[in-house]
Amino acid sequence: MKMNLPNKLSVLRLIMVPIFMVVMLLPVFTDFKPLVDTILTLAGAFLFIAASLTDMLDGKIARKYNLVTDFGKFLDPLADKFMVIGAMLCILFTNAGNIRMFTLYFFALVVVVFRELAVTSIRLVAASGKQKVVIAANMLGKLKTVTQIVAICAAIIEPVIYSALGVNVNVLGFAPLTLITTVAMIYLTIHSGINYIVGAWKYLDPQK
């Protein structure tokens, strides 16, 4: 199947997810020296940021050059889901010994997964109906994705920075920027999910 550039970028993002996860989880399942662990964590952060940039690029290119396709509308949010959920799973594993951070991200992950299951189910129903509607992500959904990316980057990078500076800010169990961005991520994930369901409810006919 021949794909345009935006769709190729989405596929690339999907491919980068397992690579990112392996790099992030290597320090958890191996006995590398702290410096190596830090390098791997930063490399994982770089891969995640690179994957996130492909999300920004594929949308801009598709709109600018009129390359928007139904396949792209389906693949782009799917790649985002794999990217975000995969990263959050890595954060859970790397913070297994930090009960507060683990609890916070476990709750955040549950919210993200439940939201995406609901939205994906509605998309499938709308696409399989008589009108064959393909519901693209709205602005609130895109803002949600940006917030998720920022929160994940903070959770990965912030502890490394504080550790390098020799500053102990984990009195509450998590660094402040991580806490703030994660709470914002949870709020926008729930809010955008409700907004999406309300807007798409007209495509759900309980009589069919």
XYZ file of C-alpha atoms in Angstrom:
208
model
C 0.000 0.000 0.000
C 1.386 3.368 -1.060
C 1.365 5.966 1.722
C 1.891 9.696 1.696
C 4.484 11.407 3.909
C 2.191 12.175 6.878
C 1.088 8.545 7.061
C 4.701 7.391 6.832
C 5.526 9.635 9.794
C 2.679 8.070 11.768
C 4.004 4.597 10.952
C 7.487 5.722 11.991
C 6.048 6.876 15.316
C 4.527 3.446 15.851
C 7.880 1.794 15.134
C 9.694 4.107 17.555
C 7.437 3.168 20.482
C 8.861 -0.333 21.189
C 12.409 0.967 20.673
C 11.777 3.737 23.196
C 10.277 1.257 25.672
C 13.248 -1.095 25.457
C 15.711 1.744 26.030
C 13.701 3.050 28.995
C 13.302 -0.346 30.638
C 16.893 -1.534 30.257
C 17.980 0.144 33.551
C 15.103 -1.625 35.341
C 16.044 -5.136 34.254
C 19.834 -4.787 34.167
C 22.625 -3.813 36.585
C 24.266 -1.004 34.682
C 26.209 1.715 36.460
C 24.243 4.869 37.428
C 25.869 6.880 34.641
C 24.770 4.329 32.035
C 21.264 4.322 33.489
C 21.170 8.108 33.193
C 22.367 8.002 29.585
C 19.731 5.400 28.714
C 16.999 7.443 30.394
C 17.996 10.553 28.471
C 18.187 8.524 25.256
C 14.672 7.266 25.973
C 13.507 10.836 26.532
C 15.097 11.863 23.224
C 13.305 9.051 21.381
C 9.995 9.981 22.971
C 10.421 13.656 22.054
C 11.405 12.675 18.501
C 8.304 10.503 18.221
C 6.203 13.379 19.553
C 7.636 15.716 16.925
C 6.494 13.352 14.171
C 2.979 13.802 15.557
C 3.245 17.555 15.093
C 4.825 17.262 11.648
C 2.437 14.759 10.094
C -0.588 16.896 10.939
C 0.955 20.116 9.644
C 2.153 18.507 6.422
C -1.185 16.803 5.829
C -3.139 20.051 6.230
C -0.689 22.268 4.329
C -0.433 20.025 1.270
C -3.977 18.639 1.409
C -2.799 15.128 2.205
C -5.470 14.410 4.804
C -6.824 10.874 4.398
C -9.260 8.697 6.328
C -6.387 6.285 6.911
C -4.360 9.120 8.421
C -7.258 10.212 10.619
C -7.345 6.674 11.989
C -3.594 5.984 12.179
C -2.470 9.293 13.692
C -4.492 9.061 16.943
C -3.723 5.339 17.158
C 0.016 6.047 17.032
C -0.477 8.701 19.719
C -2.211 6.183 21.977
C 0.585 3.624 21.640
C 3.189 6.318 22.237
C 1.562 7.763 25.372
C 0.440 4.497 26.946
C 3.788 2.832 26.223
C 5.642 5.723 27.862
C 3.368 5.696 30.902
C 3.926 1.957 31.359
C 7.673 2.602 31.335
C 7.271 5.312 33.982
C 5.309 2.881 36.151
C 8.053 0.263 35.932
C 10.851 2.736 36.592
C 9.021 4.079 39.663
C 7.970 0.752 41.155
C 9.901 1.588 44.333
C 8.299 5.018 44.704
C 4.809 4.283 45.990
C 3.471 7.825 45.612
C 4.760 8.287 42.078
C 3.636 4.782 41.149
C 0.132 5.420 42.510
C -0.134 8.766 40.717
C 0.861 7.321 37.349
C -1.187 4.172 37.809
C -4.278 6.355 38.278
C -3.258 8.518 35.304
C -2.752 5.421 33.151
C -6.178 4.049 34.085
C -7.776 7.382 33.136
C -5.918 7.481 29.810
C -6.743 3.866 28.897
C -10.418 4.163 29.808
C -10.733 7.436 27.880
C -9.077 6.021 24.790
C -11.175 2.845 24.879
C -14.349 4.916 25.026
C -13.271 7.272 22.234
C -11.986 4.463 20.023
C -15.232 2.521 20.470
C -17.247 5.560 19.390
C -14.974 6.064 16.374
C -15.476 2.455 15.307
C -19.258 2.662 15.668
C -19.421 5.932 13.716
C -17.164 4.572 10.966
C -19.193 1.368 10.616
C -22.587 3.100 10.509
C -24.590 4.047 7.437
C -22.979 7.469 7.227
C -19.436 6.025 7.481
C -18.311 8.969 9.584
C -14.599 9.304 10.362
C -14.303 11.474 13.480
C -10.980 13.284 13.575
C -9.382 14.587 16.759
C -10.619 18.055 17.778
C -8.577 20.902 19.263
C -9.284 19.865 22.857
C -8.082 16.351 22.035
C -4.893 17.735 20.534
C -4.334 19.899 23.622
C -4.800 16.776 25.721
C -2.112 15.015 23.710
C 0.309 17.935 24.138
C -0.302 17.927 27.900
C 0.332 14.189 28.037
C 3.613 14.606 26.172
C 4.751 17.411 28.490
C 3.815 15.419 31.605
C 5.647 12.318 30.395
C 8.767 14.311 29.499
C 8.712 15.897 32.955
C 8.355 12.502 34.654
C 11.332 11.123 32.713
C 13.713 14.085 32.684
C 13.021 15.984 35.921
C 14.361 13.291 38.292
C 17.532 13.027 36.203
C 18.116 16.779 36.422
C 17.602 16.921 40.187
C 19.802 13.877 40.696
C 22.591 15.498 38.661
C 22.278 18.665 40.749
C 22.279 16.700 43.977
C 18.971 18.256 44.992
C 16.437 16.172 46.899
C 12.977 17.453 45.995
C 11.141 14.161 46.348
C 9.831 14.836 49.846
C 6.290 14.183 48.617
C 7.379 11.262 46.453
C 7.517 13.128 43.161
C 9.133 16.234 41.667
C 6.915 19.356 41.533
C 6.795 19.844 37.755
C 5.911 16.179 37.312
C 3.069 16.490 39.800
C 1.646 19.667 38.234
C 1.809 18.444 34.641
C 0.427 15.014 35.524
C -2.582 16.513 37.304
C -3.151 18.759 34.273
C -2.868 15.709 32.020
C -5.458 13.798 34.046
C -7.871 16.731 33.989
C -7.585 17.326 30.240
C -7.803 13.608 29.484
C -11.100 13.364 31.372
C -12.443 16.696 30.061
C -11.579 15.995 26.423
C -13.041 12.504 26.713
C -16.359 13.789 28.008
C -16.393 16.522 25.363
C -15.722 13.980 22.609
C -18.446 11.600 23.792
C -21.015 14.399 24.040
C -20.143 15.676 20.555
C -20.225 12.220 18.958
C -23.312 10.931 20.755
C -25.493 11.776 17.727
C -23.758 8.989 15.816
C -24.789 6.382 18.390
C -28.287 5.078 17.762
C -29.426 2.769 20.607
C -32.113 1.347 18.320
C -29.574 -0.088 15.846
